[in-house]
JSON list of C-alpha atoms in Angstrom, two decimals:
[
{"chain": "A", "resi": 1, "resn": "MET", "atom": "CA", "xyz": [110.76, 145.21, 85.31]},
{"chain": "A", "resi": 2, "resn": "ALA", "atom": "CA", "xyz": [107.94, 143.53, 83.54]},
{"chain": "A", "resi": 3, "resn": "PRO", "atom": "CA", "xyz": [106.47, 145.34, 80.60]},
{"chain": "A", "resi": 4, "resn": "THR", "atom": "CA", "xyz": [103.51, 147.54, 81.49]},
{"chain": "A", "resi": 5, "resn": "SER", "atom": "CA", "xyz": [101.69, 146.53, 78.35]},
{"chain": "A", "resi": 6, "resn": "GLU", "atom": "CA", "xyz": [100.80, 143.08, 79.85]},
{"chain": "A", "resi": 7, "resn": "ILE", "atom": "CA", "xyz": [97.51, 142.81, 81.41]},
{"chain": "A", "resi": 8, "resn": "LEU", "atom": "CA", "xyz": [97.88, 143.08, 85.29]},
{"chain": "A", "resi": 9, "resn": "THR", "atom": "CA", "xyz": [96.02, 140.13, 86.68]},
{"chain": "A", "resi": 10, "resn": "ALA", "atom": "CA", "xyz": [95.77, 138.95, 90.36]},
{"chain": "A", "resi": 11, "resn": "GLU", "atom": "CA", "xyz": [97.95, 135.83, 89.38]},
{"chain": "A", "resi": 12, "resn": "ARG", "atom": "CA", "xyz": [100.56, 138.07, 87.91]},
{"chain": "A", "resi": 13, "resn": "ILE", "atom": "CA", "xyz": [100.68, 140.20, 91.26]},
{"chain": "A", "resi": 14, "resn": "LEU", "atom": "CA", "xyz": [100.90, 137.09, 93.40]},
{"chain": "A", "resi": 15, "resn": "GLU", "atom": "CA", "xyz": [103.63, 135.66, 91.39]},
{"chain": "A", "resi": 16, "resn": "ALA", "atom": "CA", "xyz": [105.60, 139.08, 91.75]},
{"chain": "A", "resi": 17, "resn": "THR", "atom": "CA", "xyz": [104.62, 139.15, 95.54]},
{"chain": "A", "resi": 18, "resn": "GLU", "atom": "CA", "xyz": [106.30, 135.68, 95.92]},
{"chain": "A", "resi": 19, "resn": "GLU", "atom": "CA", "xyz": [109.43, 136.85, 94.25]},
{"chain": "A", "resi": 20, "resn": "VAL", "atom": "CA", "xyz": [109.48, 139.89, 96.38]},
{"chain": "A", "resi": 21, "resn": "LEU", "atom": "CA", "xyz": [109.00, 138.09, 99.50]},
{"chain": "A", "resi": 22, "resn": "ARG", "atom": "CA", "xyz": [111.69, 135.62, 98.53]},
{"chain": "A", "resi": 23, "resn": "ARG", "atom": "CA", "xyz": [114.17, 138.51, 97.98]},
{"chain": "A", "resi": 24, "resn": "HIS", "atom": "CA", "xyz": [113.25, 140.73, 100.94]},
{"chain": "A", "resi": 25, "resn": "GLY", "atom": "CA", "xyz": [111.55, 138.66, 103.40]},
{"chain": "A", "resi": 26, "resn": "PRO", "atom": "CA", "xyz": [108.05, 139.31, 105.08]},
{"chain": "A", "resi": 27, "resn": "ALA", "atom": "CA", "xyz": [109.33, 142.18, 107.23]},
{"chain": "A", "resi": 28, "resn": "LYS", "atom": "CA", "xyz": [110.71, 144.23, 104.50]},
{"chain": "A", "resi": 29, "resn": "ALA", "atom": "CA", "xyz": [108.59, 143.42, 101.48]},
{"chain": "A", "resi": 30, "resn": "THR", "atom": "CA", "xyz": [106.18, 146.14, 100.52]},
{"chain": "A", "resi": 31, "resn": "VAL", "atom": "CA", "xyz": [103.38, 146.73, 97.96]},
{"chain": "A", "resi": 32, "resn": "VAL", "atom": "CA", "xyz": [105.52, 149.31, 96.31]},
{"chain": "A", "resi": 33, "resn": "ASP", "atom": "CA", "xyz": [108.30, 146.67, 95.88]},
{"chain": "A", "resi": 34, "resn": "VAL", "atom": "CA", "xyz": [105.75, 144.40, 94.32]},
{"chain": "A", "resi": 35, "resn": "ALA", "atom": "CA", "xyz": [104.51, 147.29, 92.03]},
{"chain": "A", "resi": 36, "resn": "ARG", "atom": "CA", "xyz": [108.05, 148.11, 91.13]},
{"chain": "A", "resi": 37, "resn": "ALA", "atom": "CA", "xyz": [108.76, 144.43, 90.09]},
{"chain": "A", "resi": 38, "resn": "LEU", "atom": "CA", "xyz": [105.67, 144.58, 87.79]},
{"chain": "A", "resi": 39, "resn": "GLY", "atom": "CA", "xyz": [106.56, 147.96, 86.43]},
{"chain": "A", "resi": 40, "resn": "VAL", "atom": "CA", "xyz": [103.22, 149.39, 87.65]},
{"chain": "A", "resi": 41, "resn": "SER", "atom": "CA", "xyz": [102.16, 152.04, 90.23]},
{"chain": "A", "resi": 42, "resn": "HIS", "atom": "CA", "xyz": [101.19, 150.82, 93.83]},
{"chain": "A", "resi": 43, "resn": "GLY", "atom": "CA", "xyz": [97.83, 151.82, 93.00]},
{"chain": "A", "resi": 44, "resn": "SER", "atom": "CA", "xyz": [97.34, 149.28, 90.36]},
{"chain": "A", "resi": 45, "resn": "VAL", "atom": "CA", "xyz": [98.20, 146.58, 92.86]},
{"chain": "A", "resi": 46, "resn": "TYR", "atom": "CA", "xyz": [95.72, 147.96, 95.28]},
{"chain": "A", "resi": 47, "resn": "ARG", "atom": "CA", "xyz": [92.97, 147.96, 92.57]},
{"chain": "A", "resi": 48, "resn": "HIS", "atom": "CA", "xyz": [93.24, 143.96, 92.93]},
{"chain": "A", "resi": 49, "resn": "PHE", "atom": "CA", "xyz": [94.17, 143.73, 96.60]},
{"chain": "A", "resi": 50, "resn": "ARG", "atom": "CA", "xyz": [92.68, 146.49, 98.80]},
{"chain": "A", "resi": 51, "resn": "THR", "atom": "CA", "xyz": [95.49, 146.24, 101.47]},
{"chain": "A", "resi": 52, "resn": "LYS", "atom": "CA", "xyz": [98.79, 144.85, 102.13]},
{"chain": "A", "resi": 53, "resn": "ALA", "atom": "CA", "xyz": [97.32, 142.41, 104.56]},
{"chain": "A", "resi": 54, "resn": "ALA", "atom": "CA", "xyz": [94.92, 141.06, 101.84]},
{"chain": "A", "resi": 55, "resn": "LEU", "atom": "CA", "xyz": [97.72, 140.71, 99.38]},
{"chain": "A", "resi": 56, "resn": "ARG", "atom": "CA", "xyz": [99.63, 138.82, 101.94]},
{"chain": "A", "resi": 57, "resn": "GLU", "atom": "CA", "xyz": [96.73, 136.53, 102.66]},
{"chain": "A", "resi": 58, "resn": "ALA", "atom": "CA", "xyz": [96.11, 135.76, 99.04]},
{"chain": "A", "resi": 59, "resn": "VAL", "atom": "CA", "xyz": [99.71, 134.83, 98.45]},
{"chain": "A", "resi": 60, "resn": "THR", "atom": "CA", "xyz": [99.65, 132.62, 101.52]},
{"chain": "A", "resi": 61, "resn": "LYS", "atom": "CA", "xyz": [96.26, 131.10, 100.33]},
{"chain": "A", "resi": 62, "resn": "ARG", "atom": "CA", "xyz": [97.80, 130.47, 96.95]},
{"chain": "A", "resi": 63, "resn": "TRP", "atom": "CA", "xyz": [100.89, 128.71, 98.58]},
{"chain": "A", "resi": 64, "resn": "LEU", "atom": "CA", "xyz": [98.69, 126.51, 100.75]},
{"chain": "A", "resi": 65, "resn": "ASP", "atom": "CA", "xyz": [96.26, 125.60, 97.87]},
{"chain": "A", "resi": 66, "resn": "ARG", "atom": "CA", "xyz": [99.10, 124.14, 95.80]},
{"chain": "A", "resi": 67, "resn": "THR", "atom": "CA", "xyz": [99.33, 121.39, 98.34]},
{"chain": "A", "resi": 68, "resn": "SER", "atom": "CA", "xyz": [95.57, 120.98, 98.51]},
{"chain": "A", "resi": 69, "resn": "GLY", "atom": "CA", "xyz": [95.45, 120.57, 94.81]},
{"chain": "A", "resi": 70, "resn": "GLU", "atom": "CA", "xyz": [98.06, 118.16, 94.60]},
{"chain": "A", "resi": 71, "resn": "LEU", "atom": "CA", "xyz": [96.23, 116.02, 97.12]},
{"chain": "A", "resi": 72, "resn": "ALA", "atom": "CA", "xyz": [92.90, 116.30, 95.54]},
{"chain": "A", "resi": 73, "resn": "GLY", "atom": "CA", "xyz": [93.79, 114.07, 92.68]},
{"chain": "A", "resi": 74, "resn": "ILE", "atom": "CA", "xyz": [94.52, 111.21, 95.24]},
{"chain": "A", "resi": 75, "resn": "VAL", "atom": "CA", "xyz": [91.17, 111.71, 96.82]},
{"chain": "A", "resi": 76, "resn": "ALA", "atom": "CA", "xyz": [89.42, 111.39, 93.54]},
{"chain": "A", "resi": 77, "resn": "ALA", "atom": "CA", "xyz": [91.41, 108.40, 92.28]},
{"chain": "A", "resi": 78, "resn": "ASP", "atom": "CA", "xyz": [89.38, 105.14, 91.60]},
{"chain": "A", "resi": 79, "resn": "ARG", "atom": "CA", "xyz": [91.59, 103.10, 93.90]},
{"chain": "A", "resi": 80, "resn": "ASP", "atom": "CA", "xyz": [91.22, 101.26, 97.28]},
{"chain": "A", "resi": 81, "resn": "PRO", "atom": "CA", "xyz": [90.78, 103.61, 100.13]},
{"chain": "A", "resi": 82, "resn": "GLU", "atom": "CA", "xyz": [93.73, 102.13, 101.99]},
{"chain": "A", "resi": 83, "resn": "ALA", "atom": "CA", "xyz": [96.14, 102.81, 99.01]},
{"chain": "A", "resi": 84, "resn": "ARG", "atom": "CA", "xyz": [94.63, 106.33, 98.70]},
{"chain": "A", "resi": 85, "resn": "LEU", "atom": "CA", "xyz": [95.10, 107.02, 102.35]},
{"chain": "A", "resi": 86, "resn": "ARG", "atom": "CA", "xyz": [98.69, 105.83, 102.21]},
{"chain": "A", "resi": 87, "resn": "ASP", "atom": "CA", "xyz": [99.43, 107.93, 99.12]},
{"chain": "A", "resi": 88, "resn": "TRP", "atom": "CA", "xyz": [97.57, 111.09, 100.52]},
{"chain": "A", "resi": 89, "resn": "LEU", "atom": "CA", "xyz": [99.74, 111.08, 103.60]},
{"chain": "A", "resi": 90, "resn": "ALA", "atom": "CA", "xyz": [102.95, 110.31, 101.73]},
{"chain": "A", "resi": 91, "resn": "THR", "atom": "CA", "xyz": [102.21, 113.04, 99.28]},
{"chain": "A", "resi": 92, "resn": "LEU", "atom": "CA", "xyz": [101.46, 115.52, 101.91]},
{"chain": "A", "resi": 93, "resn": "PHE", "atom": "CA", "xyz": [104.58, 114.67, 103.80]},
{"chain": "A", "resi": 94, "resn": "ALA", "atom": "CA", "xyz": [106.63, 114.91, 100.57]},
{"chain": "A", "resi": 95, "resn": "ALA", "atom": "CA", "xyz": [104.96, 118.26, 99.49]},
{"chain": "A", "resi": 96, "resn": "LYS", "atom": "CA", "xyz": [105.84, 119.86, 102.89]},
{"chain": "A", "resi": 97, "resn": "ARG", "atom": "CA", "xyz": [109.39, 118.52, 102.87]},
{"chain": "A", "resi": 98, "resn": "ARG", "atom": "CA", "xyz": [109.96, 119.75, 99.43]},
{"chain": "A", "resi": 99, "resn": "LYS", "atom": "CA", "xyz": [108.73, 123.31, 100.29]},
{"chain": "A", "resi": 100, "resn": "ALA", "atom": "CA", "xyz": [111.14, 123.40, 103.30]},
{"chain": "A", "resi": 101, "resn": "GLY", "atom": "CA", "xyz": [114.12, 121.88, 101.44]},
{"chain": "A", "resi": 102, "resn": "GLU", "atom": "CA", "xyz": [113.97, 123.42, 98.00]},
{"chain": "A", "resi": 103, "resn": "ASP", "atom": "CA", "xyz": [113.35, 127.03, 99.13]},
{"chain": "A", "resi": 104, "resn": "PRO", "atom": "CA", "xyz": [113.98, 127.50, 102.76]},
{"chain": "A", "resi": 105, "resn": "GLU", "atom": "CA", "xyz": [114.00, 131.30, 102.53]},
{"chain": "A", "resi": 106, "resn": "LEU", "atom": "CA", "xyz": [110.52, 131.17, 101.03]},
{"chain": "A", "resi": 107, "resn": "PHE", "atom": "CA", "xyz": [109.28, 128.54, 103.35]},
{"chain": "A", "resi": 108, "resn": "ALA", "atom": "CA", "xyz": [110.51, 130.57, 106.34]},
{"chain": "A", "resi": 109, "resn": "THR", "atom": "CA", "xyz": [108.62, 133.54, 104.95]},
{"chain": "A", "resi": 110, "resn": "TYR", "atom": "CA", "xyz": [105.53, 131.60, 104.52]},
{"chain": "A", "resi": 111, "resn": "ILE", "atom": "CA", "xyz": [105.77, 130.34, 108.19]},
{"chain": "A", "resi": 112, "resn": "VAL", "atom": "CA", "xyz": [105.49, 134.01, 109.19]},
{"chain": "A", "resi": 113, "resn": "LEU", "atom": "CA", "xyz": [102.71, 134.73, 106.77]},
{"chain": "A", "resi": 114, "resn": "THR", "atom": "CA", "xyz": [100.60, 131.70, 107.91]},
{"chain": "A", "resi": 115, "resn": "ASP", "atom": "CA", "xyz": [100.95, 132.88, 111.49]},
{"chain": "A", "resi": 116, "resn": "GLU", "atom": "CA", "xyz": [99.31, 136.26, 110.37]},
{"chain": "A", "resi": 117, "resn": "ASN", "atom": "CA", "xyz": [96.71, 134.49, 108.22]},
{"chain": "A", "resi": 118, "resn": "GLY", "atom": "CA", "xyz": [94.76, 132.20, 110.71]},
{"chain": "A", "resi": 119, "resn": "ALA", "atom": "CA", "xyz": [91.76, 132.30, 108.34]},
{"chain": "A", "resi": 120, "resn": "ALA", "atom": "CA", "xyz": [93.81, 131.02, 105.35]},
{"chain": "A", "resi": 121, "resn": "VAL", "atom": "CA", "xyz": [95.28, 128.36, 107.41]},
{"chain": "A", "resi": 122, "resn": "GLY", "atom": "CA", "xyz": [92.14, 127.34, 109.07]},
{"chain": "A", "resi": 123, "resn": "GLU", "atom": "CA", "xyz": [90.52, 126.97, 105.54]},
{"chain": "A", "resi": 124, "resn": "HIS", "atom": "CA", "xyz": [93.48, 124.88, 104.43]},
{"chain": "A", "resi": 125, "resn": "ILE", "atom": "CA", "xyz": [93.28, 122.51, 107.39]},
{"chain": "A", "resi": 126, "resn": "ALA", "atom": "CA", "xyz": [89.51, 122.27, 106.79]},
{"chain": "A", "resi": 127, "resn": "ASP", "atom": "CA", "xyz": [90.11, 121.36, 103.27]},
{"chain": "A", "resi": 128, "resn": "LEU", "atom": "CA", "xyz": [92.83, 118.76, 104.11]},
{"chain": "A", "resi": 129, "resn": "THR", "atom": "CA", "xyz": [90.56, 117.04, 106.68]},
{"chain": "A", "resi": 130, "resn": "SER", "atom": "CA", "xyz": [87.62, 117.16, 104.23]},
{"chain": "A", "resi": 131, "resn": "GLN", "atom": "CA", "xyz": [89.81, 115.34, 101.82]},
{"chain": "A", "resi": 132, "resn": "LEU", "atom": "CA", "xyz": [90.79, 112.89, 104.43]},
{"chain": "A", "resi": 133, "resn": "THR", "atom": "CA", "xyz": [87.09, 112.37, 105.49]},
{"chain": "A", "resi": 134, "resn": "ARG", "atom": "CA", "xyz": [86.20, 111.36, 101.90]},
{"chain": "A", "resi": 135, "resn": "ILE", "atom": "CA", "xyz": [88.95, 108.85, 101.87]},
{"chain": "A", "resi": 136, "resn": "VAL", "atom": "CA", "xyz": [87.84, 107.33, 105.30]},
{"chain": "A", "resi": 137, "resn": "GLN", "atom": "CA", "xyz": [84.11, 107.45, 104.26]},
{"chain": "A", "resi": 138, "resn": "ALA", "atom": "CA", "xyz": [85.03, 105.55, 101.06]},
{"chain": "A", "resi": 139, "resn": "GLY", "atom": "CA", "xyz": [86.97, 102.97, 103.22]},
{"chain": "A", "resi": 140, "resn": "VAL", "atom": "CA", "xyz": [83.76, 102.73, 105.49]},
{"chain": "A", "resi": 141, "resn": "GLU", "atom": "CA", "xyz": [81.69, 101.96, 102.51]},
{"chain": "A", "resi": 142, "resn": "THR", "atom": "CA", "xyz": [83.74, 99.44, 101.06]},
{"chain": "A", "resi": 143, "resn": "GLY", "atom": "CA", "xyz": [84.31, 97.69, 104.36]},
{"chain": "A", "resi": 144, "resn": "ASP", "atom": "CA", "xyz": [87.97, 98.34, 104.56]},
{"chain": "A", "resi": 145, "resn": "PHE", "atom": "CA", "xyz": [87.68, 100.79, 107.44]},
{"chain": "A", "resi": 146, "resn": "ALA", "atom": "CA", "xyz": [85.80, 100.75, 110.61]},
{"chain": "A", "resi": 147, "resn": "ALA", "atom": "CA", "xyz": [84.92, 104.33, 111.50]},
{"chain": "A", "resi": 148, "resn": "THR", "atom": "CA", "xyz": [81.60, 105.33, 113.29]},
{"chain": "A", "resi": 149, "resn": "ASP", "atom": "CA", "xyz": [82.46, 108.88, 112.53]},
{"chain": "A", "resi": 150, "resn": "PRO", "atom": "CA", "xyz": [84.54, 109.35, 109.53]},
{"chain": "A", "resi": 151, "resn": "GLU", "atom": "CA", "xyz": [84.92, 113.04, 110.04]},
{"chain": "A", "resi": 152, "resn": "ALA", "atom": "CA", "xyz": [86.29, 112.61, 113.61]},
{"chain": "A", "resi": 153, "resn": "THR", "atom": "CA", "xyz": [88.44, 109.74, 112.35]},
{"chain": "A", "resi": 154, "resn": "ALA", "atom": "CA", "xyz": [89.87, 111.98, 109.58]},
{"chain": "A", "resi": 155, "resn": "ARG", "atom": "CA", "xyz": [90.73, 114.79, 112.15]},
{"chain": "A", "resi": 156, "resn": "ALA", "atom": "CA", "xyz": [92.52, 112.15, 114.36]},
{"chain": "A", "resi": 157, "resn": "VAL", "atom": "CA", "xyz": [94.51, 110.80, 111.34]},
{"chain": "A", "resi": 158, "resn": "PHE", "atom": "CA", "xyz": [95.42, 114.47, 110.54]},
{"chain": "A", "resi": 159, "resn": "GLN", "atom": "CA", "xyz": [96.53, 115.15, 114.05]},
{"chain": "A", "resi": 160, "resn": "ALA", "atom": "CA", "xyz": [98.36, 111.88, 114.53]},
{"chain": "A", "resi": 161, "resn": "THR", "atom": "CA", "xyz": [100.47, 112.77, 111.54]},
{"chain": "A", "resi": 162, "resn": "GLY", "atom": "CA", "xyz": [101.10, 116.28, 112.46]},
{"chain": "A", "resi": 163, "resn": "ARG", "atom": "CA", "xyz": [104.81, 115.61, 112.88]},
{"chain": "A", "resi": 164, "resn": "PHE", "atom": "CA", "xyz": [105.12, 114.94, 109.17]},
{"chain": "A", "resi": 165, "resn": "HIS", "atom": "CA", "xyz": [103.19, 118.00, 107.94]},
{"chain": "A", "resi": 166, "resn": "ASP", "atom": "CA", "xyz": [103.10, 120.73, 110.59]},
{"chain": "A", "resi": 167, "resn": "PRO", "atom": "CA", "xyz": [105.82, 123.27, 109.63]},
{"chain": "A", "resi": 168, "resn": "CYS", "atom": "CA", "xyz": [106.92, 123.55, 113.16]},
{"chain": "A", "resi": 169, "resn": "TYR", "atom": "CA", "xyz": [108.51, 120.20, 112.72]},
{"chain": "A", "resi": 170, "resn": "ALA", "atom": "CA", "xyz": [110.28, 121.02, 109.53]},
{"chain": "A", "resi": 171, "resn": "ARG", "atom": "CA", "xyz": [113.78, 120.68, 111.06]},
{"chain": "A", "resi": 172, "resn": "GLU", "atom": "CA", "xyz": [112.96, 116.98, 111.89]},
{"chain": "A", "resi": 173, "resn": "TRP", "atom": "CA", "xyz": [111.87, 116.10, 108.30]},
{"chain": "A", "resi": 174, "resn": "GLU", "atom": "CA", "xyz": [115.40, 115.50, 106.98]},
{"chain": "A", "resi": 175, "resn": "GLU", "atom": "CA", "xyz": [116.76, 113.68, 110.08]},
{"chain": "A", "resi": 176, "resn": "PRO", "atom": "CA", "xyz": [117.78, 110.06, 109.74]},
{"chain": "A", "resi": 177, "resn": "GLY", "atom": "CA", "xyz": [114.87, 107.83, 110.38]},
{"chain": "A", "resi": 178, "resn": "ALA", "atom": "CA", "xyz": [112.17, 110.41, 109.38]},
{"chain": "A", "resi": 179, "resn": "GLU", "atom": "CA", "xyz": [110.90, 108.27, 106.63]},
{"chain": "A", "resi": 180, "resn": "ALA", "atom": "CA", "xyz": [110.88, 105.03, 108.83]},
{"chain": "A", "resi": 181, "resn": "ASP", "atom": "CA", "xyz": [109.06, 106.97, 111.61]},
{"chain": "A", "resi": 182, "resn": "PHE", "atom": "CA", "xyz": [106.57, 107.98, 109.07]},
{"chain": "A", "resi": 183, "resn": "ALA", "atom": "CA", "xyz": [106.01, 104.57, 107.68]},
{"chain": "A", "resi": 184, "resn": "SER", "atom": "CA", "xyz": [105.51, 103.30, 111.15]},
{"chain": "A", "resi": 185, "resn": "VAL", "atom": "CA", "xyz": [103.00, 105.79, 112.10]},
{"chain": "A", "resi": 186, "resn": "VAL", "atom": "CA", "xyz": [101.04, 105.36, 108.78]},
{"chain": "A", "resi": 187, "resn": "ASP", "atom": "CA", "xyz": [101.03, 101.52, 109.38]},
{"chain": "A", "resi": 188, "resn": "LEU", "atom": "CA", "xyz": [99.84, 101.90, 112.90]},
{"chain": "A", "resi": 189, "resn": "LEU", "atom": "CA", "xyz": [96.92, 104.23, 111.81]},
{"chain": "A", "resi": 190, "resn": "VAL", "atom": "CA", "xyz": [95.97, 102.02, 108.83]},
{"chain": "A", "resi": 191, "resn": "ARG", "atom": "CA", "xyz": [95.88, 98.84, 111.22]},
{"chain": "A", "resi": 192, "resn": "GLY", "atom": "CA", "xyz": [93.68, 100.88, 113.60]},
{"chain": "A", "resi": 193, "resn": "LEU", "atom": "CA", "xyz": [91.22, 101.79, 110.89]},
{"chain": "A", "resi": 194, "resn": "ARG", "atom": "CA", "xyz": [90.76, 98.24, 109.64]},
{"chain": "A", "resi": 195, "resn": "PRO", "atom": "CA", "xyz": [87.62, 96.33, 111.08]}
]
């Protein structure tokens, strides 16, 4: 148990929730379990997160935001748009593979939680496509890409690469040939974006 003398923050609660979810899974994890792991009353947890659903949504958002944050640096980099697009897509694929491969129990838990939290997932997808839109727009501005509607183009790129980031395809990510398939899809998309 964590010492109760530490200040209870939303971040500490989310960290503890992640551990509880890892141990018990989403069906059995409770707010009482989270409070017990922190050495506080469940009322203390509820002061930060009004409901169990709000806590689960916050931990889901935190998990999704880790990927968005990693990708944001690529979008902001001072590099040519094609290199940024390739790196962004490769980093997204690598991040999803890492999450699925390094902690399969927690990944499975988050699949359940993302199904419950459509709003958090929708915001995540909107953030990712917004990042892609900025890369495509930069490519249009430099003349590297031909896209009359960068936002629609970004959505198309995101959808076309779904096999490499949508969790429903996680079992395929470690199959032989997955890397080659990914490279082929990215090459095809980049060729299609060029003027």
